[in-house]
Amino acid sequence: MKPSDPWITAWILATSGLWAAAGATEVPAHHHSAMAPVAKYTAEYAAPAVELVRDDGKSVWLPQELDDGRPVLLNFIFTSCSSVCPLASQTFAQFQRKLGAESKTVHLMSISIDPEEDTPARLAEYAKKFGANSHWQHYTGTLAASVAAQRAFDVYRGEKMSHTPVTLLRSAPGKPWLRIDGFVTPDELLHEYRNLLASK
């Protein structure tokens, strides 16, 4: 089944097969509301002191994961999502591939907004599907911890089917975040990342 909305179809074609590569085959209703123009702006966020569980099963504190000294790219996903999340994850995957060896110096983080379903094992399987290397980690935890993280970064939309694509970039601990609302292509993401590093 192919997407019926011409705007969505055009975006999919423009992003060089991201849709097919992500394994998505149909467009649930919440995808349509997410197809808004990309908006970029700088924002300040304070990470809550919540404990999360990484896809390797290790319990970690969110502030420490964010502040390990590397540039950070952050998004929020859930593994049973069939539209927004596969596209966002495929964008991260292609961004990581485009960086090549440099990807070891960047911390990619994906936090589940459906932690009751997304166990560490399920996230590890999801990460493998998208070819995530050890520098792209996926996180789960309690529902309260996930909601606290979502609220802190202003991505909480009440329930998972209402979520929208948001990508957050930061060049170093203590620096402001670049927030990108809407879908961004891997090339655009790489461009924004390079600009962010250049302006450190």
XYZ file of C-alpha atoms in Angstrom:
200
model
C 0.000 0.000 0.000
C 1.430 3.380 -1.014
C 0.859 6.716 0.694
C -2.108 8.533 -0.842
C -1.246 12.083 0.194
C 0.743 13.772 -2.659
C 2.655 15.961 -0.178
C 3.812 12.890 1.730
C 4.682 11.050 -1.474
C 6.773 13.998 -2.662
C 8.651 14.127 0.618
C 9.320 10.398 0.498
C 10.689 10.630 -3.037
C 12.763 13.677 -2.126
C 14.481 11.832 0.686
C 15.854 9.181 -1.657
C 13.973 6.119 -0.563
C 14.029 6.682 3.181
C 10.502 5.312 3.455
C 11.245 1.998 1.764
C 14.597 1.676 3.493
C 12.892 2.117 6.832
C 10.530 -0.739 6.081
C 7.364 1.354 6.374
C 4.531 0.244 4.105
C 1.594 2.412 5.082
C 0.757 5.753 6.609
C -1.202 5.661 9.876
C -3.367 8.678 10.659
C -0.863 10.268 13.019
C 1.689 10.489 10.228
C -0.384 13.029 8.335
C -0.384 15.480 11.226
C 3.396 15.169 11.458
C 4.094 16.251 7.878
C 4.674 19.915 8.652
C 7.385 22.173 7.250
C 10.716 21.931 9.034
C 11.273 24.597 11.694
C 14.668 25.193 13.322
C 15.514 27.243 16.365
C 17.863 27.368 19.338
C 16.525 26.372 22.752
C 17.697 25.786 26.309
C 16.661 22.589 28.055
C 17.471 21.174 31.484
C 17.647 17.383 31.521
C 15.767 15.851 34.461
C 17.684 13.623 36.859
C 15.885 10.458 35.802
C 17.224 6.930 35.506
C 16.886 5.215 32.145
C 17.851 1.755 30.928
C 20.020 1.496 27.834
C 19.530 -1.100 25.121
C 22.517 -2.984 26.575
C 20.583 -3.392 29.835
C 22.657 -0.915 31.839
C 20.864 1.590 34.116
C 22.096 5.137 33.542
C 21.246 8.701 34.514
C 20.022 10.876 31.678
C 22.141 13.956 32.539
C 25.342 11.872 32.531
C 24.455 10.270 29.206
C 23.879 13.682 27.679
C 26.985 15.235 29.206
C 29.697 12.721 28.336
C 31.631 15.380 26.415
C 30.565 14.417 22.905
C 28.174 16.253 20.599
C 24.678 14.799 21.023
C 21.852 14.091 18.606
C 18.631 13.179 20.404
C 15.225 11.974 19.291
C 12.214 10.180 20.767
C 10.818 7.002 19.202
C 8.879 3.822 19.927
C 9.514 0.466 18.309
C 5.955 -0.371 17.214
C 5.596 2.936 15.358
C 5.192 2.380 11.617
C 5.600 5.898 10.257
C 7.342 8.756 12.072
C 9.853 6.649 14.000
C 11.188 4.446 11.183
C 11.811 7.554 9.107
C 13.517 9.351 11.995
C 15.604 6.278 12.781
C 16.569 5.782 9.147
C 17.683 9.416 9.060
C 19.916 8.769 12.091
C 21.212 5.590 10.431
C 22.154 7.387 7.215
C 23.634 10.307 9.159
C 25.818 7.819 11.038
C 26.919 6.155 7.807
C 27.741 9.479 6.180
C 29.980 10.385 9.134
C 31.977 7.172 8.727
C 34.768 6.878 11.295
C 33.798 10.275 12.704
C 30.580 8.713 14.026
C 32.610 7.438 16.993
C 32.881 11.008 18.241
C 29.119 11.688 18.240
C 26.547 10.368 20.699
C 23.215 9.511 19.070
C 20.417 8.928 21.588
C 16.880 7.635 20.998
C 14.538 7.586 23.999
C 11.395 5.446 23.909
C 8.063 7.134 24.490
C 6.500 3.690 24.977
C 8.694 2.262 27.754
C 6.052 -0.182 28.949
C 6.413 -2.081 25.670
C 9.972 -1.174 24.717
C 12.206 -3.412 26.799
C 15.996 -3.156 26.460
C 15.939 -6.350 24.371
C 13.276 -4.951 22.069
C 15.233 -1.723 21.671
C 18.408 -3.675 20.937
C 16.574 -5.545 18.176
C 15.236 -2.241 16.823
C 18.729 -0.715 16.899
C 20.132 -3.700 15.002
C 17.429 -3.318 12.351
C 18.711 0.173 11.619
C 22.386 -0.741 11.780
C 23.088 1.351 14.871
C 26.687 1.207 16.009
C 27.749 1.354 19.667
C 27.655 5.169 19.627
C 23.917 5.247 18.866
C 22.080 4.078 21.948
C 18.410 3.512 22.689
C 16.820 4.053 26.088
C 13.785 2.909 28.031
C 12.831 3.006 31.711
C 9.741 3.729 33.737
C 6.820 5.553 32.197
C 7.393 8.413 34.656
C 11.034 8.732 33.601
C 10.118 8.739 29.913
C 7.408 11.359 30.390
C 9.785 13.520 32.454
C 12.363 13.388 29.653
C 9.729 14.179 27.024
C 8.405 17.117 29.016
C 11.914 18.463 29.627
C 12.545 18.610 25.865
C 9.013 19.767 25.023
C 8.091 16.707 22.966
C 5.374 15.266 25.210
C 2.081 15.102 23.323
C -0.082 13.143 25.756
C 0.097 9.740 24.085
C 2.364 8.007 21.625
C 0.107 8.208 18.571
C 0.173 12.014 18.782
C 3.930 12.396 18.734
C 5.666 14.475 16.084
C 9.201 14.292 14.630
C 11.711 16.331 16.605
C 15.507 16.148 16.379
C 17.708 17.875 18.942
C 21.414 18.630 18.444
C 23.982 19.999 20.873
C 27.671 20.534 20.198
C 28.892 20.099 23.787
C 27.688 20.077 27.413
C 26.482 23.506 28.487
C 25.810 24.656 24.925
C 22.300 25.469 23.676
C 20.328 22.941 21.674
C 19.364 23.235 18.041
C 15.804 21.975 17.764
C 14.464 20.755 14.423
C 10.713 20.227 14.262
C 9.566 18.160 11.304
C 11.359 15.677 9.082
C 14.942 16.447 8.139
C 16.922 14.532 5.517
C 20.269 12.914 6.401
C 22.129 15.470 4.269
C 20.329 18.355 5.977
C 21.057 16.852 9.365
C 24.734 16.486 8.498
C 24.806 20.107 7.324
C 23.234 21.327 10.588
C 25.644 19.199 12.593
C 28.662 20.626 10.762
C 27.391 24.162 11.265
C 26.849 23.512 14.960
C 30.409 22.235 15.415
C 31.810 25.183 13.459
C 30.041 27.643 15.747
C 31.338 26.119 19.022
